[in-house]
Amino acid sequence: AYQWTKSKTDLVELAYALYESKSINQGDILLEKFVQDFARFFGVNIEKSSRIFINIKQRKTESRTTFLNTLANMLNNRMVKDDEK
């Protein structure tokens, strides 16, 4: 079994990004159901992802996609380290 170990907000940010990119079923899915199913896969219960998304949109940082930015940075750092080997 897989367990989500980051915040529910991070999970919603990732799920919304997958939805917006049409990465699942070419975008032919219901957003709220997808987020609930995606969260359930990781053992998390999310009933109203739209409320969490509103909080994400209200972030007052340079970039509102902090989790996605962190993921991209970590993956790029991994590739740089692999290149140095």
Short mmCIF file of C-alpha atoms in Angstrom, two decimals:
data_model
loop_
_atom_site.label_atom_id
_atom_site.label_comp_id
_atom_site.label_asym_id
_atom_site.label_seq_id
_atom_site.Cartn_x
_atom_site.Cartn_y
_atom_site.Cartn_z
CA ALA A 1 0.00 0.00 0.00
CA TYR A 2 1.06 3.56 -0.64
CA GLN A 3 0.68 6.29 1.96
CA TRP A 4 0.75 10.01 1.19
CA THR A 5 3.20 11.63 3.61
CA LYS A 6 2.91 15.25 2.58
CA SER A 7 0.01 17.62 3.21
CA LYS A 8 -3.47 17.33 1.73
CA THR A 9 -2.80 20.69 0.11
CA ASP A 10 0.23 19.27 -1.70
CA LEU A 11 -1.84 16.32 -2.89
CA VAL A 12 -4.57 18.60 -4.22
CA GLU A 13 -1.99 20.79 -5.97
CA LEU A 14 -0.57 17.73 -7.72
CA ALA A 15 -4.00 16.33 -8.60
CA TYR A 16 -5.17 19.65 -10.05
CA ALA A 17 -1.99 19.87 -12.13
CA LEU A 18 -2.61 16.38 -13.53
CA TYR A 19 -6.20 17.34 -14.27
CA GLU A 20 -5.30 20.63 -15.97
CA SER A 21 -2.62 18.94 -18.08
CA LYS A 22 -5.18 16.39 -19.28
CA SER A 23 -2.76 13.66 -18.22
CA ILE A 24 -5.56 11.32 -17.12
CA ASN A 25 -8.10 10.06 -19.68
CA GLN A 26 -7.18 13.01 -21.90
CA GLY A 27 -8.95 15.27 -19.42
CA ASP A 28 -12.28 13.51 -19.77
CA ILE A 29 -12.85 13.15 -16.02
CA LEU A 30 -14.76 14.90 -13.26
CA LEU A 31 -12.30 16.97 -11.26
CA GLU A 32 -13.73 16.43 -7.77
CA LYS A 33 -14.13 12.68 -8.29
CA PHE A 34 -10.61 12.40 -9.68
CA VAL A 35 -9.14 14.22 -6.67
CA GLN A 36 -11.08 12.00 -4.29
CA ASP A 37 -9.97 8.82 -6.09
CA PHE A 38 -6.37 10.02 -6.36
CA ALA A 39 -6.31 10.82 -2.66
CA ARG A 40 -7.95 7.51 -1.74
CA PHE A 41 -5.18 5.67 -3.64
CA PHE A 42 -2.75 7.17 -1.11
CA GLY A 43 -4.99 6.54 1.91
CA VAL A 44 -6.18 10.14 2.22
CA ASN A 45 -9.77 11.33 2.48
CA ILE A 46 -10.49 14.62 0.71
CA GLU A 47 -14.11 15.65 0.45
CA LYS A 48 -13.96 19.23 -0.83
CA SER A 49 -10.83 19.73 -2.88
CA SER A 50 -12.24 22.98 -4.25
CA ARG A 51 -11.86 24.60 -0.82
CA ILE A 52 -8.24 23.50 -0.62
CA PHE A 53 -7.68 24.79 -4.15
CA ILE A 54 -9.09 28.19 -3.17
CA ASN A 55 -6.44 28.34 -0.42
CA ILE A 56 -3.75 27.46 -2.95
CA LYS A 57 -4.94 30.25 -5.25
CA GLN A 58 -4.80 32.74 -2.37
CA ARG A 59 -1.12 32.13 -1.64
CA LYS A 60 0.84 35.36 -1.51
CA THR A 61 4.18 33.87 -2.56
CA GLU A 62 6.17 34.43 -5.74
CA SER A 63 4.68 31.23 -7.14
CA ARG A 64 1.46 29.69 -5.93
CA THR A 65 2.53 26.20 -7.05
CA THR A 66 5.05 25.64 -4.28
CA PHE A 67 4.75 21.84 -4.17
CA LEU A 68 5.05 21.45 -7.94
CA ASN A 69 8.06 23.79 -7.94
CA THR A 70 9.69 21.74 -5.19
CA LEU A 71 9.11 18.53 -7.15
CA ALA A 72 10.66 20.01 -10.30
CA ASN A 73 13.66 21.31 -8.36
CA MET A 74 14.24 17.99 -6.63
CA LEU A 75 14.05 16.05 -9.89
CA ASN A 76 16.40 18.48 -11.64
CA ASN A 77 18.86 18.22 -8.73
CA ARG A 78 18.74 14.43 -9.00
CA MET A 79 19.58 14.63 -12.71
CA VAL A 80 22.47 17.01 -12.05
CA LYS A 81 23.87 14.61 -9.41
CA ASP A 82 23.48 11.69 -11.79
CA ASP A 83 25.35 13.65 -14.47
CA GLU A 84 28.22 14.26 -12.05
CA LYS A 85 28.81 10.53 -11.49
#
